[in-house]
C-alpha positions as a LaTeX table, in Angstrom:
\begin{tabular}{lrrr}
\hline
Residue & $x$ (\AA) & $y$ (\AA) & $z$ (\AA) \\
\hline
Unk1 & 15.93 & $-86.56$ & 2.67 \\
Unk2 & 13.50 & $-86.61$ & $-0.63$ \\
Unk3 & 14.54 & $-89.29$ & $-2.95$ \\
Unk4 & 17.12 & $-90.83$ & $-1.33$ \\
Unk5 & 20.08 & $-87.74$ & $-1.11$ \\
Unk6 & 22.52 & $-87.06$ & 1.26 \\
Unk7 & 24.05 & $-84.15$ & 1.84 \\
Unk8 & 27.63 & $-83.82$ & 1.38 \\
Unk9 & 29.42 & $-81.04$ & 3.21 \\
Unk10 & 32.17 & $-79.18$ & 1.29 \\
Unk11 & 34.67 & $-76.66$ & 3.09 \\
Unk12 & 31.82 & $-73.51$ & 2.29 \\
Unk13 & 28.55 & $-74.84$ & 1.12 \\
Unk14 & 26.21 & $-77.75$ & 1.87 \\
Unk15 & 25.99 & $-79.82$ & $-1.91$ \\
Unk16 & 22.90 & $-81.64$ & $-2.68$ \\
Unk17 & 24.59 & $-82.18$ & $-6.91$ \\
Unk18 & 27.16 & $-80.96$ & $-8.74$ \\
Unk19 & 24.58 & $-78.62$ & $-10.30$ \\
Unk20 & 22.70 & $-77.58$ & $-6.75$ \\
Unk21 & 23.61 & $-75.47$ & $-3.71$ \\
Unk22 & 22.36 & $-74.87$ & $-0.08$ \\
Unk23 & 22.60 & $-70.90$ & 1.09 \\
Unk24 & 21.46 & $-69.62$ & 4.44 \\
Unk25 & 19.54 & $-66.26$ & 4.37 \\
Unk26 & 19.18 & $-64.36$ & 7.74 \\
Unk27 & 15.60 & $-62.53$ & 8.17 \\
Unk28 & 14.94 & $-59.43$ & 9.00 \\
Unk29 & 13.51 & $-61.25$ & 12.31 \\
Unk30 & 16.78 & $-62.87$ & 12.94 \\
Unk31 & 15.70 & $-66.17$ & 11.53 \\
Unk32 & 17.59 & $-68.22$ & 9.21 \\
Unk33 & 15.84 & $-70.21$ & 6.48 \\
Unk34 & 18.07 & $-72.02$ & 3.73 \\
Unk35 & 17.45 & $-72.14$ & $-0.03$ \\
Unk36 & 18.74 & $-74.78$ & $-2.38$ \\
Unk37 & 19.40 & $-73.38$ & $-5.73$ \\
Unk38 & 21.06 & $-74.07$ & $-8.87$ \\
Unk39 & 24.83 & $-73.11$ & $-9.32$ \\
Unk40 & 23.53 & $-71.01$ & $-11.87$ \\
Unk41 & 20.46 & $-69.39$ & $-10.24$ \\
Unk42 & 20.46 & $-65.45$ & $-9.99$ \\
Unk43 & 20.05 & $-63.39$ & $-6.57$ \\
Unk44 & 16.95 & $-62.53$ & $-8.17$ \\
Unk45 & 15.92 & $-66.14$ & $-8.37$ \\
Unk46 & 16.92 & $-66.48$ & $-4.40$ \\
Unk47 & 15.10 & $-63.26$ & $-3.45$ \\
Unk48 & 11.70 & $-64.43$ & $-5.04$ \\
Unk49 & 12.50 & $-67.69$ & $-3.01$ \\
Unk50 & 13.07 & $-65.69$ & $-0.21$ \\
Unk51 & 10.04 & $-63.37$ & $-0.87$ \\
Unk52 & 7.53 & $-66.64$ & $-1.29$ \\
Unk53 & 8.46 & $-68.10$ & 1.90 \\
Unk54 & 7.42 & $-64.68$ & 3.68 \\
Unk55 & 4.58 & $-63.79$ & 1.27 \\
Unk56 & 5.80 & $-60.66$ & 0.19 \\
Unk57 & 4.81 & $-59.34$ & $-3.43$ \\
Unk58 & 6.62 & $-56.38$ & $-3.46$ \\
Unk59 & 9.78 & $-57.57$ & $-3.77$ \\
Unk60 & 11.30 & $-54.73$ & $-5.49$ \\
Unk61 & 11.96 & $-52.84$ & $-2.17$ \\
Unk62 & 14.21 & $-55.44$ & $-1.19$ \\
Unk63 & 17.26 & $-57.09$ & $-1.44$ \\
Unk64 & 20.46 & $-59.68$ & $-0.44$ \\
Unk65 & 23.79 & $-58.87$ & 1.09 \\
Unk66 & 26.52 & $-60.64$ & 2.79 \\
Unk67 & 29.81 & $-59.55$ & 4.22 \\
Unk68 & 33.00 & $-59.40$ & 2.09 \\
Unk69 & 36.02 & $-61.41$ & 3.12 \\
Unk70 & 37.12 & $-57.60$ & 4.13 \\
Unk71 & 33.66 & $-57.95$ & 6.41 \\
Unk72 & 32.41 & $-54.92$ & 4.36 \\
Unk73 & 28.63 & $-55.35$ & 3.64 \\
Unk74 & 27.96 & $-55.90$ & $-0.20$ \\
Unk75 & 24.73 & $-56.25$ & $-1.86$ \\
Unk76 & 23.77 & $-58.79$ & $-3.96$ \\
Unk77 & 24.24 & $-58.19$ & $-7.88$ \\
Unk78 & 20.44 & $-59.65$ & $-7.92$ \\
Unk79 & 20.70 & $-60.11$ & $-12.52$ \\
Unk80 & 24.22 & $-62.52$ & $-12.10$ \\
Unk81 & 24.54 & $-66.00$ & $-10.91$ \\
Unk82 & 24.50 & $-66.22$ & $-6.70$ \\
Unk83 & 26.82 & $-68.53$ & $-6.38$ \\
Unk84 & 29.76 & $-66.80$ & $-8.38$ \\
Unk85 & 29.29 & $-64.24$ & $-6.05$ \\
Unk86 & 29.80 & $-65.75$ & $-2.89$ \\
Unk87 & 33.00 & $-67.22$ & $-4.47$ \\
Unk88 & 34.83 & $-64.74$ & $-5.17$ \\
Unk89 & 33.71 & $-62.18$ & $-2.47$ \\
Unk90 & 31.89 & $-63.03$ & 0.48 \\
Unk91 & 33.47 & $-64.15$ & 3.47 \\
Unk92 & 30.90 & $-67.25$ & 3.94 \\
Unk93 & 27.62 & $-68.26$ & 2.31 \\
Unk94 & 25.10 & $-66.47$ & 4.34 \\
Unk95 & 23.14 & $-64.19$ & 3.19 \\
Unk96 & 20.89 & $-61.63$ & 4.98 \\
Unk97 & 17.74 & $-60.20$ & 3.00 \\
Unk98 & 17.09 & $-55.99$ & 3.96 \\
Unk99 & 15.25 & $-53.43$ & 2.77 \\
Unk100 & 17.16 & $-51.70$ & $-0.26$ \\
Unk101 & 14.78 & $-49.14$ & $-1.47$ \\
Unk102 & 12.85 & $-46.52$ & 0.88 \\
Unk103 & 10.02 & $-44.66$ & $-0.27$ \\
Unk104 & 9.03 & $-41.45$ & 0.67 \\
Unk105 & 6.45 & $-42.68$ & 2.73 \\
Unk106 & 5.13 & $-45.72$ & 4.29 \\
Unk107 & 1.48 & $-45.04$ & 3.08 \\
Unk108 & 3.09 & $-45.97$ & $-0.66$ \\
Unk109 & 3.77 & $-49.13$ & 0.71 \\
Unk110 & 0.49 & $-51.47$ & $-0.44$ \\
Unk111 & 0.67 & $-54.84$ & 0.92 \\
Unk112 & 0.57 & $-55.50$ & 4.82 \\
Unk113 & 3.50 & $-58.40$ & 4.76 \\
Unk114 & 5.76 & $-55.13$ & 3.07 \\
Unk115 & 4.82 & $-52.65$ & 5.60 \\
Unk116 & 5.70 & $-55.17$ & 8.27 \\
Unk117 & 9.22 & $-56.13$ & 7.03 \\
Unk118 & 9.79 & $-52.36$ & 6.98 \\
Unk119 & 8.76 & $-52.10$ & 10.34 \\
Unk120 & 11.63 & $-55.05$ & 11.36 \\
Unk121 & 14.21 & $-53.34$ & 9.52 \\
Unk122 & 13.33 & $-49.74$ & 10.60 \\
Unk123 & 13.62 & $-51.32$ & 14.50 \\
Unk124 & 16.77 & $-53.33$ & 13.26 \\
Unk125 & 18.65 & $-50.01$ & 12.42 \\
Unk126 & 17.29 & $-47.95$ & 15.61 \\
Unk127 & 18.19 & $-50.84$ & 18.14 \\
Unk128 & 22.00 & $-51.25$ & 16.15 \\
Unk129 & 22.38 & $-47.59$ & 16.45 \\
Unk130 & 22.62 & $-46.66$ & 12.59 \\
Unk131 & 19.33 & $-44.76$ & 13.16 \\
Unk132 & 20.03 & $-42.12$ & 14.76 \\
Unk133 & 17.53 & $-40.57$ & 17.99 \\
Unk134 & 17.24 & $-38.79$ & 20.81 \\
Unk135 & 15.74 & $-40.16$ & 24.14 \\
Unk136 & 12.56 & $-38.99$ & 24.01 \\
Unk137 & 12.20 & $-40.63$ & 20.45 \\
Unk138 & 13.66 & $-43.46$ & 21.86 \\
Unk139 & 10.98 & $-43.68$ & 24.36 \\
Unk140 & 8.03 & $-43.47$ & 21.55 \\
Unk141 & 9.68 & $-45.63$ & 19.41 \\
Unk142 & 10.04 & $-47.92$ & 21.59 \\
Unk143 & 6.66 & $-47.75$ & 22.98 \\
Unk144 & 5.37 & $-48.56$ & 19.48 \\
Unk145 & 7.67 & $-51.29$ & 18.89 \\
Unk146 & 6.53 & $-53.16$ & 22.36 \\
Unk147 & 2.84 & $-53.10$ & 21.37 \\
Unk148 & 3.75 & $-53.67$ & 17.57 \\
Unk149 & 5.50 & $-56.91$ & 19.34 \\
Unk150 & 2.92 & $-57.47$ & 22.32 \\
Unk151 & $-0.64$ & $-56.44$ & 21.45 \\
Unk152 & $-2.06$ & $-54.36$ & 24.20 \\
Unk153 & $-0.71$ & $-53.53$ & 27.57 \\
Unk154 & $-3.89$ & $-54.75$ & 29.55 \\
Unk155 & $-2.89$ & $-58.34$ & 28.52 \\
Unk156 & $-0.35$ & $-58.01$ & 31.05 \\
Unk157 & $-0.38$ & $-58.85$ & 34.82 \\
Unk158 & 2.75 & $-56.66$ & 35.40 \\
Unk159 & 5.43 & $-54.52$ & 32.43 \\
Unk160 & 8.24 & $-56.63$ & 34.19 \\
Unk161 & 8.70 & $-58.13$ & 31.18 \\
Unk162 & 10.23 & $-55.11$ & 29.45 \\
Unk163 & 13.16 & $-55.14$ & 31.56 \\
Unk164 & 14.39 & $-58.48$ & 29.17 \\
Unk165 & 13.29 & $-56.64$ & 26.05 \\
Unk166 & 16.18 & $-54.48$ & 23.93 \\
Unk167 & 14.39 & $-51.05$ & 24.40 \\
Unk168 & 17.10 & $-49.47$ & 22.96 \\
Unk169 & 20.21 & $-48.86$ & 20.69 \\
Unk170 & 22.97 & $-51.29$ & 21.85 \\
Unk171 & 26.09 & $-48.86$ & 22.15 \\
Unk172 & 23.50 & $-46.70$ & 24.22 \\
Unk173 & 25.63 & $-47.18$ & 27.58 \\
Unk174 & 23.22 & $-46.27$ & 30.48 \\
Unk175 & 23.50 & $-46.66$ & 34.15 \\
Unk176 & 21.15 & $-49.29$ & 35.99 \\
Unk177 & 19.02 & $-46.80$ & 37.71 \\
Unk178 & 18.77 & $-44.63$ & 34.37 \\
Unk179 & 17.73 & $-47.57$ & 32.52 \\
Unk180 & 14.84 & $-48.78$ & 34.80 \\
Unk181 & 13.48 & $-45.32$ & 34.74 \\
Unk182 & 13.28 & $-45.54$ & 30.81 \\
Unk183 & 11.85 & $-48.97$ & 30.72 \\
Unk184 & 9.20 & $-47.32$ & 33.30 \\
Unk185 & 8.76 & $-44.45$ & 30.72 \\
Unk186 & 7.93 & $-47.02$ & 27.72 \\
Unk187 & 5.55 & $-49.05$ & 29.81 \\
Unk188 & 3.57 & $-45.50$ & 29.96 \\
Unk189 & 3.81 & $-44.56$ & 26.32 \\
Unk190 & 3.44 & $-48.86$ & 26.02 \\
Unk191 & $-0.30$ & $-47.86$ & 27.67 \\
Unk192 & $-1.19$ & $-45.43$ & 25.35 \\
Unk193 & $-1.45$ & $-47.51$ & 21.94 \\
Unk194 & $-4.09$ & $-49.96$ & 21.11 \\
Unk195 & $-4.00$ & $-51.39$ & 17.38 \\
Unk196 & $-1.37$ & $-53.35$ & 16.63 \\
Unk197 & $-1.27$ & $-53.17$ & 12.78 \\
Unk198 & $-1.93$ & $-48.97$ & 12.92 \\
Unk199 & 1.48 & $-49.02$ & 15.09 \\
Unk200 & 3.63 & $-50.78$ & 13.12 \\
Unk201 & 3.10 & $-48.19$ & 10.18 \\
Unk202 & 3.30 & $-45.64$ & 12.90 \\
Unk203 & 6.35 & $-46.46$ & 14.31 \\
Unk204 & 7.61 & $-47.09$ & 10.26 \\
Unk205 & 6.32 & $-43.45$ & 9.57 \\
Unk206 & 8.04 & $-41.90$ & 12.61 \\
Unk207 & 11.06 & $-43.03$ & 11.84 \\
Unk208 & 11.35 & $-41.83$ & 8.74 \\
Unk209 & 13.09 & $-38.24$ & 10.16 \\
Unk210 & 15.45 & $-40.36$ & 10.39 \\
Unk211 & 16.57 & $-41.73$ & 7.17 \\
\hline
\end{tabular}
């Protein structure tokens, strides 16, 4: 630990000083990074940490939230002091950064780190089922999202690797047999798509029906 601190563990926070804090922040990627702040530091001031670490410029798309002690989702008041807030609301210190804004379309989007967390959060809400889509979306969305991950399907002795993939929306129930005939049906559309970057605004811009 940098000049000689220990952490000392309080009931909700990890406390470097009286005057600092340690927050988790979960990623649109399901990564968790931590940020040590000042008691008095802003969301604002944790976003732009937040926003350096994954070299995003256009941070005014985005955001912090963290579940209530009612496990409500609330977003972060970004102009008042972080800490005050997860005090008196949330239901633990983690945070998890989103996309708050969306604009009309993707294309308005300018920098390539943006479109991509757009891209993870678009996917988040399809595969969690507050997207909404039928199965033959599913299929090309998913498609997209598998080369978006993979590169290009000829890198690939075999597709078997789908079957441990999350294809689609979790509270989709479907029968063994069903399922292996979708995952069959994505490998296809999987073989159609080439350039990774082009899919991942895409797959951003055909999901947009949905919003």
């Amino acid at each position: 630990m940098p000049f000689g601190l220990k952490l000392r563990r309080t009931r909700r926070y990890n406390v470097l000083s009286k005057n600092c804090f340690v927050t988790r922040i979960r990623l649109l990627d399901s990564n968790v990074i931590e940020c040590t702040l000042s008691v008095e530091s802003t969301g604002q001031e944790c976003l732009e940490a937040v926003a350096q670490r994954l070299e995003l410029r256009e941070t005014h798309y985005f955001g912090l939230w963290f579940l209530s002690k009612s496990q409500q989702a609330r977003w972060v008041e970004l102009e008042k002091p972080l800490k005050k807030q997860l005090d008196k609301f949330a239901n633990e210190p983690l945070l998890f950064f989103g996309v708050m804004f969306y604009v009309p379309n993707v294309s308005q989007l300018q920098q390539e780190a943006t479109r991509y967390q757009y891209y993870l959060q678009v996917k988040k809400d399809v595969l969690d089922g507050r997207l909404r889509s039928t199965l033959e979306q599913g299929i090309r969305l998913a498609g997209l999202a598998v080369q978006a991950d993979f590169g290009d399907y000829n890198q690939f002795e075999s597709q078997d690797f789908l079957r441990e993939y999350v294809l689609f929306p979790m509270d989709l129930a479907l029968e063994e047999a069903v399922l292996e005939e979708l995952t069959q049906k994505v490998a296809q559309e999987h073989k159609a798509h080439r350039i990774i970057m082009e899919i991942m605004c895409t797959w951003a811009s055909s999901s947009w029906e949905f919003l």
